[in-house]
Amino acid sequence: GVHVTGTKKRLLPVDGFFRPYQARRQALTYDEIRLTPNYSAVDPGSVDVSTRFSQNVSLNIPIVSAAMDTVTEHQMGIAMAKAGGLGIIHRGLSVPDQAEEVKRVKLHMNGCITRPICVRADESVESILNRRQQKRWRFSSFPVLDTSDHVVGLVTQNDFDFCTNRTLTAQEIMTPFDALIVAAPKTTLQGAYDIMQKASKKILMLIGKDTTLAGMYVWSDVERLVNDSSAIFTVDSDGHLRIGAAIGTGAANLERAAALIEAKCDVLVIDTAHGDSKYVYQTLRDLKRAHPNVDVVVGNVTEPSAVRRLLRAGANGIKVGIGPGSICTTRTISGTGCPQATAVYQCARAARGSGVPVCADGGINHPGDIPIALALGASTVMLGRLLAGTTETPGDLQETPKGQFKLYRGMGSLSAMQESQASRERYRQGSDIRKLVPEGVESVVPYQGDAANVLHRMVGGLRSGMGYTGSATIAKLQRANFYCMSQAGFRESAPHDVLVIDPSSTDRWR
């Protein structure tokens, strides 16, 4: 574990700001504080926003996606790593399925699509196009299989464009197998690039024994990965995208951890509602004994004493936050918790000097909350709701008279607990679904498009905050000071006394 006894903690301006509030046992939220502007020679576009999620996992942006079943599976994991952040695959999956989600992220930089979406030879063009529209698939090339799962051809956008009769089947419009370029299952990215360039073909299918499908390369991905430096991507030493995964406590989760490590997971997160508890420490110690070279982040906590105990037990990162999430009801149900700004500050101060990063999990409602959380001492923030409405989250879009929405629910919501043993374990509840006490709600959030666009706005807000405080790095941002803000000050901080025009809406007056 990390030795913390007697560690000398350098005083920062934020310590003086919080001292009177701590003396009164008064805790603050992000909405109650604002960073103090300072002289700046810093261009927001040139600041360094790199950081660490755990002791050995570095990121290019300080944002991590939450381990929630309506937020992070492989699609979000890929999007987060490509943006420079990190995704944490939720644990409401079977062990094989969670390990497979990890593998799909790790294999993405190979350019190989290991499980291409296929169509049947007798499926109509209309059915295929309707399914593509419903699922919002952005690709239009599909291997065609017969009833025995053998590849018989390929349909592409070109085939659909020139099809005037949508009752025709895939077999009637496809390019037949004999006219395709194919390769062996273990073809490398560079090998695929060479084959496709020579043949001037944009799809290369990997074919196993008896014409079974083993994977597929698409030229746009292959060309980009071969020729693009991808400097911002969060990658491991082999150039593969990084990904984390959540586990629980106990012997079964040690087996889950082993499967995730075998799948090349970069960091494990012991994901519980109360990280300062007996079984968390037991699991952490067992994990560090069995897998000493794998980083383990532990959460969630709010108290400095919990941080010190977790450091001694060997945690490589600490996740802070009990009850600040928009879908969390822990504080109202249990009567416990600490407002998030104070929780982040006091936990980060307890970890100061240890080399172990703190992640501020929950309570981020606006881009400006991110520089505040980092200035309080966090190294990263974890987002749930702000990413939940993006293309990459699990689940289909819901069409309503008020627009398009996606499901977003707390892992402590009744529906999550009823469906998932992992959710019940996270909130230390029994298996009798008739006696559950929810600590979260189920909701919907507006569809926001691709996660990359949301992350661009979030990082833009961070860069702006660093520019106003004259902070070239996150470490320098943590030397900033704060103002406490009243409700009147909060109202003044947002648009007020005007009718806001929404230029993106057909009904601009809202």
PDB file of C-alpha atoms in Angstrom, residues 103-355:
ATOM      1  CA  LYS A 103     -11.900  -7.142 -26.064  1.00  0.00           C
ATOM      2  CA  ARG A 104     -13.928  -5.175 -28.596  1.00  0.00           C
ATOM      3  CA  VAL A 105     -12.327  -1.958 -27.377  1.00  0.00           C
ATOM      4  CA  LYS A 106      -8.842  -3.442 -27.269  1.00  0.00           C
ATOM      5  CA  LEU A 107      -9.182  -4.880 -30.787  1.00  0.00           C
ATOM      6  CA  HIS A 108     -10.611  -1.722 -32.317  1.00  0.00           C
ATOM      7  CA  MET A 109      -7.238  -0.260 -33.177  1.00  0.00           C
ATOM      8  CA  ASN A 110      -6.515  -3.433 -35.115  1.00  0.00           C
ATOM      9  CA  GLY A 111      -9.139  -2.139 -37.519  1.00  0.00           C
ATOM     10  CA  CYS A 112     -10.786  -5.549 -37.573  1.00  0.00           C
ATOM     11  CA  ILE A 113     -14.528  -5.735 -36.927  1.00  0.00           C
ATOM     12  CA  THR A 114     -14.715  -9.029 -35.074  1.00  0.00           C
ATOM     13  CA  ARG A 115     -18.507  -9.274 -35.074  1.00  0.00           C
ATOM     14  CA  PRO A 116     -19.857  -7.606 -38.220  1.00  0.00           C
ATOM     15  CA  ILE A 117     -23.598  -7.051 -38.443  1.00  0.00           C
ATOM     16  CA  CYS A 118     -24.832  -9.521 -41.067  1.00  0.00           C
ATOM     17  CA  VAL A 119     -28.024  -9.990 -43.092  1.00  0.00           C
ATOM     18  CA  ARG A 120     -29.679 -13.128 -44.383  1.00  0.00           C
ATOM     19  CA  ALA A 121     -29.751 -13.991 -48.060  1.00  0.00           C
ATOM     20  CA  ASP A 122     -33.543 -14.115 -48.083  1.00  0.00           C
ATOM     21  CA  GLU A 123     -34.021 -10.822 -46.185  1.00  0.00           C
ATOM     22  CA  SER A 124     -35.656  -8.070 -48.225  1.00  0.00           C
ATOM     23  CA  VAL A 125     -33.929  -4.805 -49.035  1.00  0.00           C
ATOM     24  CA  GLU A 126     -36.774  -2.940 -47.354  1.00  0.00           C
ATOM     25  CA  SER A 127     -36.313  -4.935 -44.139  1.00  0.00           C
ATOM     26  CA  ILE A 128     -32.560  -4.277 -44.094  1.00  0.00           C
ATOM     27  CA  LEU A 129     -32.943  -0.541 -44.675  1.00  0.00           C
ATOM     28  CA  ASN A 130     -35.701  -0.239 -42.066  1.00  0.00           C
ATOM     29  CA  ARG A 131     -33.537  -2.014 -39.510  1.00  0.00           C
ATOM     30  CA  ARG A 132     -30.574   0.218 -40.357  1.00  0.00           C
ATOM     31  CA  GLN A 133     -32.685   3.338 -39.852  1.00  0.00           C
ATOM     32  CA  GLN A 134     -34.208   2.052 -36.606  1.00  0.00           C
ATOM     33  CA  LYS A 135     -30.821   1.134 -35.124  1.00  0.00           C
ATOM     34  CA  ARG A 136     -29.239   4.342 -36.464  1.00  0.00           C
ATOM     35  CA  TRP A 137     -26.362   2.367 -37.956  1.00  0.00           C
ATOM     36  CA  ARG A 138     -23.961   4.678 -39.735  1.00  0.00           C
ATOM     37  CA  PHE A 139     -22.562   1.889 -41.917  1.00  0.00           C
ATOM     38  CA  SER A 140     -24.206   0.301 -44.922  1.00  0.00           C
ATOM     39  CA  SER A 141     -22.077  -2.734 -45.826  1.00  0.00           C
ATOM     40  CA  PHE A 142     -23.347  -6.111 -44.664  1.00  0.00           C
ATOM     41  CA  PRO A 143     -21.989  -9.633 -45.181  1.00  0.00           C
ATOM     42  CA  VAL A 144     -24.751 -11.895 -46.477  1.00  0.00           C
ATOM     43  CA  LEU A 145     -25.178 -15.306 -44.832  1.00  0.00           C
ATOM     44  CA  ASP A 146     -27.200 -18.346 -45.818  1.00  0.00           C
ATOM     45  CA  THR A 147     -29.258 -20.397 -43.363  1.00  0.00           C
ATOM     46  CA  SER A 148     -26.121 -22.321 -42.314  1.00  0.00           C
ATOM     47  CA  ASP A 149     -24.190 -19.112 -41.504  1.00  0.00           C
ATOM     48  CA  HIS A 150     -21.885 -19.437 -44.505  1.00  0.00           C
ATOM     49  CA  VAL A 151     -20.904 -16.234 -46.324  1.00  0.00           C
ATOM     50  CA  VAL A 152     -22.544 -16.060 -49.739  1.00  0.00           C
ATOM     51  CA  GLY A 153     -21.946 -12.417 -50.630  1.00  0.00           C
ATOM     52  CA  LEU A 154     -21.821  -8.752 -49.608  1.00  0.00           C
ATOM     53  CA  VAL A 155     -24.274  -5.862 -49.929  1.00  0.00           C
ATOM     54  CA  THR A 156     -23.055  -2.264 -49.835  1.00  0.00           C
ATOM     55  CA  GLN A 157     -24.469   1.231 -50.148  1.00  0.00           C
ATOM     56  CA  ASN A 158     -23.857   1.053 -53.876  1.00  0.00           C
ATOM     57  CA  ASP A 159     -26.190  -1.964 -54.131  1.00  0.00           C
ATOM     58  CA  PHE A 160     -28.896  -0.172 -52.158  1.00  0.00           C
ATOM     59  CA  ASP A 161     -28.563   3.015 -54.232  1.00  0.00           C
ATOM     60  CA  PHE A 162     -29.216   1.212 -57.501  1.00  0.00           C
ATOM     61  CA  CYS A 163     -32.007  -1.014 -56.185  1.00  0.00           C
ATOM     62  CA  THR A 164     -35.357   0.289 -57.444  1.00  0.00           C
ATOM     63  CA  ASN A 165     -37.405  -2.606 -56.045  1.00  0.00           C
ATOM     64  CA  ARG A 166     -37.173  -2.902 -52.287  1.00  0.00           C
ATOM     65  CA  THR A 167     -38.962  -6.250 -52.244  1.00  0.00           C
ATOM     66  CA  LEU A 168     -35.866  -7.862 -53.747  1.00  0.00           C
ATOM     67  CA  THR A 169     -33.750  -9.958 -51.376  1.00  0.00           C
ATOM     68  CA  ALA A 170     -30.156  -9.405 -50.341  1.00  0.00           C
ATOM     69  CA  GLN A 171     -29.118 -12.368 -52.487  1.00  0.00           C
ATOM     70  CA  GLU A 172     -30.630 -10.738 -55.576  1.00  0.00           C
ATOM     71  CA  ILE A 173     -28.685  -7.469 -55.262  1.00  0.00           C
ATOM     72  CA  MET A 174     -25.463  -8.585 -53.536  1.00  0.00           C
ATOM     73  CA  THR A 175     -21.969  -9.034 -54.910  1.00  0.00           C
ATOM     74  CA  PRO A 176     -21.551 -12.839 -54.857  1.00  0.00           C
ATOM     75  CA  PHE A 177     -18.824 -14.491 -52.809  1.00  0.00           C
ATOM     76  CA  ASP A 178     -16.706 -15.431 -55.820  1.00  0.00           C
ATOM     77  CA  ALA A 179     -16.365 -11.753 -56.789  1.00  0.00           C
ATOM     78  CA  LEU A 180     -15.174 -10.588 -53.369  1.00  0.00           C
ATOM     79  CA  ILE A 181     -11.664 -10.223 -51.994  1.00  0.00           C
ATOM     80  CA  VAL A 182     -11.185 -12.288 -48.857  1.00  0.00           C
ATOM     81  CA  ALA A 183      -8.320 -13.156 -46.534  1.00  0.00           C
ATOM     82  CA  ALA A 184      -7.412 -15.519 -43.702  1.00  0.00           C
ATOM     83  CA  PRO A 185      -8.742 -14.875 -40.163  1.00  0.00           C
ATOM     84  CA  LYS A 186      -5.375 -13.750 -38.749  1.00  0.00           C
ATOM     85  CA  THR A 187      -4.685 -11.097 -41.391  1.00  0.00           C
ATOM     86  CA  THR A 188      -3.029  -8.066 -39.759  1.00  0.00           C
ATOM     87  CA  LEU A 189      -3.999  -4.435 -40.171  1.00  0.00           C
ATOM     88  CA  GLN A 190      -1.034  -3.754 -42.461  1.00  0.00           C
ATOM     89  CA  GLY A 191      -1.765  -6.931 -44.406  1.00  0.00           C
ATOM     90  CA  ALA A 192      -5.365  -5.852 -44.896  1.00  0.00           C
ATOM     91  CA  TYR A 193      -4.203  -2.401 -46.043  1.00  0.00           C
ATOM     92  CA  ASP A 194      -1.918  -3.908 -48.674  1.00  0.00           C
ATOM     93  CA  ILE A 195      -4.589  -6.317 -49.986  1.00  0.00           C
ATOM     94  CA  MET A 196      -7.311  -3.665 -50.181  1.00  0.00           C
ATOM     95  CA  GLN A 197      -5.062  -1.057 -51.803  1.00  0.00           C
ATOM     96  CA  LYS A 198      -3.884  -3.505 -54.454  1.00  0.00           C
ATOM     97  CA  ALA A 199      -7.426  -4.656 -55.254  1.00  0.00           C
ATOM     98  CA  SER A 200      -8.986  -1.145 -54.929  1.00  0.00           C
ATOM     99  CA  LYS A 201     -11.707  -2.634 -52.715  1.00  0.00           C
ATOM    100  CA  LYS A 202     -13.193  -1.053 -49.604  1.00  0.00           C
ATOM    101  CA  ILE A 203     -14.322  -4.233 -47.829  1.00  0.00           C
ATOM    102  CA  LEU A 204     -12.153  -7.210 -46.927  1.00  0.00           C
ATOM    103  CA  MET A 205     -13.856 -10.153 -45.250  1.00  0.00           C
ATOM    104  CA  LEU A 206     -11.868 -12.644 -43.187  1.00  0.00           C
ATOM    105  CA  ILE A 207     -13.056 -16.136 -43.976  1.00  0.00           C
ATOM    106  CA  GLY A 208     -12.537 -19.224 -41.847  1.00  0.00           C
ATOM    107  CA  LYS A 209     -13.197 -22.871 -42.563  1.00  0.00           C
ATOM    108  CA  ASP A 210     -16.231 -23.698 -44.743  1.00  0.00           C
ATOM    109  CA  THR A 211     -16.715 -20.007 -45.686  1.00  0.00           C
ATOM    110  CA  THR A 212     -17.629 -18.934 -42.143  1.00  0.00           C
ATOM    111  CA  LEU A 213     -17.124 -15.268 -41.278  1.00  0.00           C
ATOM    112  CA  ALA A 214     -14.210 -14.519 -38.930  1.00  0.00           C
ATOM    113  CA  GLY A 215     -14.172 -10.730 -39.221  1.00  0.00           C
ATOM    114  CA  MET A 216     -14.127  -7.802 -41.616  1.00  0.00           C
ATOM    115  CA  TYR A 217     -11.937  -4.816 -42.467  1.00  0.00           C
ATOM    116  CA  VAL A 218     -13.366  -1.529 -43.792  1.00  0.00           C
ATOM    117  CA  TRP A 219     -11.051   0.683 -45.849  1.00  0.00           C
ATOM    118  CA  SER A 220     -11.956   3.949 -44.103  1.00  0.00           C
ATOM    119  CA  ASP A 221     -10.875   2.504 -40.740  1.00  0.00           C
ATOM    120  CA  VAL A 222      -7.827   0.696 -42.089  1.00  0.00           C
ATOM    121  CA  GLU A 223      -6.519   3.701 -44.015  1.00  0.00           C
ATOM    122  CA  ARG A 224      -6.999   6.014 -41.033  1.00  0.00           C
ATOM    123  CA  LEU A 225      -5.286   3.674 -38.588  1.00  0.00           C
ATOM    124  CA  VAL A 226      -2.331   3.027 -40.888  1.00  0.00           C
ATOM    125  CA  ASN A 227      -1.779   6.663 -41.878  1.00  0.00           C
ATOM    126  CA  ASP A 228      -3.130   8.689 -38.922  1.00  0.00           C
ATOM    127  CA  SER A 229      -0.851   9.390 -35.961  1.00  0.00           C
ATOM    128  CA  SER A 230      -3.893   9.426 -33.642  1.00  0.00           C
ATOM    129  CA  ALA A 231      -1.847  11.414 -31.134  1.00  0.00           C
ATOM    130  CA  ILE A 232      -4.744  12.222 -28.815  1.00  0.00           C
ATOM    131  CA  PHE A 233      -5.954   8.620 -28.429  1.00  0.00           C
ATOM    132  CA  THR A 234      -5.602   7.006 -25.011  1.00  0.00           C
ATOM    133  CA  VAL A 235      -3.539   3.930 -25.859  1.00  0.00           C
ATOM    134  CA  ASP A 236      -1.474   1.296 -24.084  1.00  0.00           C
ATOM    135  CA  SER A 237       2.153   0.448 -24.794  1.00  0.00           C
ATOM    136  CA  ASP A 238       1.099  -1.728 -27.755  1.00  0.00           C
ATOM    137  CA  GLY A 239      -0.909   1.067 -29.357  1.00  0.00           C
ATOM    138  CA  HIS A 240      -4.309  -0.396 -28.440  1.00  0.00           C
ATOM    139  CA  LEU A 241      -7.089   1.735 -26.973  1.00  0.00           C
ATOM    140  CA  ARG A 242      -7.251   1.727 -23.185  1.00  0.00           C
ATOM    141  CA  ILE A 243     -10.369   0.558 -21.348  1.00  0.00           C
ATOM    142  CA  GLY A 244     -11.403   0.027 -17.737  1.00  0.00           C
ATOM    143  CA  ALA A 245     -14.042  -2.241 -16.244  1.00  0.00           C
ATOM    144  CA  ALA A 246     -16.041  -2.336 -13.029  1.00  0.00           C
ATOM    145  CA  ILE A 247     -16.181  -5.231 -10.586  1.00  0.00           C
ATOM    146  CA  GLY A 248     -17.822  -5.817  -7.228  1.00  0.00           C
ATOM    147  CA  THR A 249     -16.593  -7.530  -4.081  1.00  0.00           C
ATOM    148  CA  GLY A 250     -16.120 -11.140  -3.004  1.00  0.00           C
ATOM    149  CA  ALA A 251     -14.740 -14.334  -4.537  1.00  0.00           C
ATOM    150  CA  ALA A 252     -16.978 -14.266  -7.624  1.00  0.00           C
ATOM    151  CA  ASN A 253     -15.642 -10.831  -8.506  1.00  0.00           C
ATOM    152  CA  LEU A 254     -12.065 -12.021  -8.152  1.00  0.00           C
ATOM    153  CA  GLU A 255     -12.918 -14.494 -10.912  1.00  0.00           C
ATOM    154  CA  ARG A 256     -14.499 -11.661 -12.912  1.00  0.00           C
ATOM    155  CA  ALA A 257     -11.336  -9.611 -12.450  1.00  0.00           C
ATOM    156  CA  ALA A 258      -9.186 -12.484 -13.722  1.00  0.00           C
ATOM    157  CA  ALA A 259     -11.305 -12.766 -16.870  1.00  0.00           C
ATOM    158  CA  LEU A 260     -11.106  -9.011 -17.471  1.00  0.00           C
ATOM    159  CA  ILE A 261      -7.340  -8.994 -17.000  1.00  0.00           C
ATOM    160  CA  GLU A 262      -7.046 -11.869 -19.464  1.00  0.00           C
ATOM    161  CA  ALA A 263      -9.030  -9.733 -21.922  1.00  0.00           C
ATOM    162  CA  LYS A 264      -6.316  -7.035 -21.489  1.00  0.00           C
ATOM    163  CA  CYS A 265      -8.367  -4.622 -19.364  1.00  0.00           C
ATOM    164  CA  ASP A 266      -6.135  -1.685 -18.377  1.00  0.00           C
ATOM    165  CA  VAL A 267      -7.630  -0.768 -15.009  1.00  0.00           C
ATOM    166  CA  LEU A 268     -10.176  -2.343 -12.661  1.00  0.00           C
ATOM    167  CA  VAL A 269     -12.672  -0.293 -10.668  1.00  0.00           C
ATOM    168  CA  ILE A 270     -14.149  -1.741  -7.483  1.00  0.00           C
ATOM    169  CA  ASP A 271     -17.501  -0.098  -8.014  1.00  0.00           C
ATOM    170  CA  THR A 272     -19.637   0.132  -4.874  1.00  0.00           C
ATOM    171  CA  ALA A 273     -21.972   2.675  -3.327  1.00  0.00           C
ATOM    172  CA  HIS A 274     -19.894   2.639  -0.114  1.00  0.00           C
ATOM    173  CA  GLY A 275     -16.205   2.121  -0.749  1.00  0.00           C
ATOM    174  CA  ASP A 276     -15.206   2.418   2.899  1.00  0.00           C
ATOM    175  CA  SER A 277     -16.529  -1.012   3.856  1.00  0.00           C
ATOM    176  CA  LYS A 278     -15.125  -4.348   5.002  1.00  0.00           C
ATOM    177  CA  TYR A 279     -15.626  -6.372   1.821  1.00  0.00           C
ATOM    178  CA  VAL A 280     -14.136  -3.648  -0.362  1.00  0.00           C
ATOM    179  CA  TYR A 281     -10.880  -3.771   1.593  1.00  0.00           C
ATOM    180  CA  GLN A 282     -10.803  -7.565   1.489  1.00  0.00           C
ATOM    181  CA  THR A 283     -11.344  -7.601  -2.264  1.00  0.00           C
ATOM    182  CA  LEU A 284      -8.764  -4.868  -2.841  1.00  0.00           C
ATOM    183  CA  ARG A 285      -6.104  -6.714  -0.849  1.00  0.00           C
ATOM    184  CA  ASP A 286      -6.894 -10.026  -2.571  1.00  0.00           C
ATOM    185  CA  LEU A 287      -6.719  -8.353  -5.979  1.00  0.00           C
ATOM    186  CA  LYS A 288      -3.383  -6.683  -5.289  1.00  0.00           C
ATOM    187  CA  ARG A 289      -1.932  -9.982  -4.071  1.00  0.00           C
ATOM    188  CA  ALA A 290      -3.168 -11.901  -7.127  1.00  0.00           C
ATOM    189  CA  HIS A 291      -2.504  -9.165  -9.724  1.00  0.00           C
ATOM    190  CA  PRO A 292       0.104  -6.768  -8.324  1.00  0.00           C
ATOM    191  CA  ASN A 293       0.765  -5.129 -11.697  1.00  0.00           C
ATOM    192  CA  VAL A 294      -2.859  -4.185 -12.428  1.00  0.00           C
ATOM    193  CA  ASP A 295      -4.146  -0.799 -11.256  1.00  0.00           C
ATOM    194  CA  VAL A 296      -7.244  -0.902  -9.048  1.00  0.00           C
ATOM    195  CA  VAL A 297      -9.368   2.205  -8.505  1.00  0.00           C
ATOM    196  CA  VAL A 298     -11.778   2.041  -5.553  1.00  0.00           C
ATOM    197  CA  GLY A 299     -14.996   3.911  -4.810  1.00  0.00           C
ATOM    198  CA  ASN A 300     -17.062   5.559  -3.729  1.00  0.00           C
ATOM    199  CA  VAL A 301     -16.077   7.572  -0.650  1.00  0.00           C
ATOM    200  CA  THR A 302     -16.402  11.129   0.682  1.00  0.00           C
ATOM    201  CA  GLU A 303     -14.356  11.162   3.900  1.00  0.00           C
ATOM    202  CA  PRO A 304     -10.610  11.768   4.370  1.00  0.00           C
ATOM    203  CA  SER A 305     -10.341   8.854   6.810  1.00  0.00           C
ATOM    204  CA  ALA A 306     -11.686   6.513   4.101  1.00  0.00           C
ATOM    205  CA  VAL A 307      -9.076   7.791   1.659  1.00  0.00           C
ATOM    206  CA  ARG A 308      -6.277   7.121   4.125  1.00  0.00           C
ATOM    207  CA  ARG A 309      -7.531   3.564   4.737  1.00  0.00           C
ATOM    208  CA  LEU A 310      -7.781   2.874   0.995  1.00  0.00           C
ATOM    209  CA  LEU A 311      -4.280   4.200   0.414  1.00  0.00           C
ATOM    210  CA  ARG A 312      -2.906   1.876   3.061  1.00  0.00           C
ATOM    211  CA  ALA A 313      -4.786  -1.034   1.491  1.00  0.00           C
ATOM    212  CA  GLY A 314      -3.095  -0.399  -1.878  1.00  0.00           C
ATOM    213  CA  ALA A 315      -5.633   1.512  -3.988  1.00  0.00           C
ATOM    214  CA  ASN A 316      -4.143   2.972  -7.184  1.00  0.00           C
ATOM    215  CA  GLY A 317      -6.928   5.519  -7.537  1.00  0.00           C
ATOM    216  CA  ILE A 318      -9.900   6.686  -5.471  1.00  0.00           C
ATOM    217  CA  LYS A 319     -13.372   7.584  -6.681  1.00  0.00           C
ATOM    218  CA  VAL A 320     -15.220  10.282  -4.738  1.00  0.00           C
ATOM    219  CA  GLY A 321     -18.949  10.911  -4.563  1.00  0.00           C
ATOM    220  CA  ILE A 322     -21.939   9.585  -2.623  1.00  0.00           C
ATOM    221  CA  GLY A 323     -25.259  10.847  -3.903  1.00  0.00           C
ATOM    222  CA  PRO A 324     -24.393  13.792  -6.220  1.00  0.00           C
ATOM    223  CA  GLY A 325     -25.600  12.156  -9.442  1.00  0.00           C
ATOM    224  CA  SER A 326     -28.720  13.448 -11.176  1.00  0.00           C
ATOM    225  CA  ILE A 327     -30.369  10.008 -10.946  1.00  0.00           C
ATOM    226  CA  CYS A 328     -29.133   9.147  -7.435  1.00  0.00           C
ATOM    227  CA  THR A 329     -31.369   9.276  -4.357  1.00  0.00           C
ATOM    228  CA  THR A 330     -28.913   7.863  -1.804  1.00  0.00           C
ATOM    229  CA  ARG A 331     -28.849  11.039   0.283  1.00  0.00           C
ATOM    230  CA  THR A 332     -32.640  11.348   0.469  1.00  0.00           C
ATOM    231  CA  ILE A 333     -33.155   7.628   1.115  1.00  0.00           C
ATOM    232  CA  SER A 334     -30.330   7.007   3.582  1.00  0.00           C
ATOM    233  CA  GLY A 335     -29.830  10.484   5.033  1.00  0.00           C
ATOM    234  CA  THR A 336     -26.081  10.235   4.428  1.00  0.00           C
ATOM    235  CA  GLY A 337     -23.591  11.815   2.078  1.00  0.00           C
ATOM    236  CA  CYS A 338     -21.540  14.935   1.575  1.00  0.00           C
ATOM    237  CA  PRO A 339     -22.070  17.704  -1.005  1.00  0.00           C
ATOM    238  CA  GLN A 340     -19.664  17.039  -3.816  1.00  0.00           C
ATOM    239  CA  ALA A 341     -17.376  20.093  -3.826  1.00  0.00           C
ATOM    240  CA  THR A 342     -16.422  19.550  -0.193  1.00  0.00           C
ATOM    241  CA  ALA A 343     -16.171  15.771  -0.682  1.00  0.00           C
ATOM    242  CA  VAL A 344     -13.737  16.191  -3.577  1.00  0.00           C
ATOM    243  CA  TYR A 345     -11.654  18.781  -1.758  1.00  0.00           C
ATOM    244  CA  GLN A 346     -11.257  16.867   1.508  1.00  0.00           C
ATOM    245  CA  CYS A 347     -10.578  13.524  -0.221  1.00  0.00           C
ATOM    246  CA  ALA A 348      -8.066  15.052  -2.621  1.00  0.00           C
ATOM    247  CA  ARG A 349      -6.321  16.754   0.270  1.00  0.00           C
ATOM    248  CA  ALA A 350      -6.108  13.445   2.140  1.00  0.00           C
ATOM    249  CA  ALA A 351      -4.480  11.867  -0.944  1.00  0.00           C
ATOM    250  CA  ARG A 352      -2.161  14.825  -1.571  1.00  0.00           C
ATOM    251  CA  GLY A 353       1.467  13.711  -1.697  1.00  0.00           C
ATOM    252  CA  SER A 354       0.626  10.014  -2.089  1.00  0.00           C
ATOM    253  CA  GLY A 355       0.808   9.947  -5.883  1.00  0.00           C
TER     254      GLY A 355
END
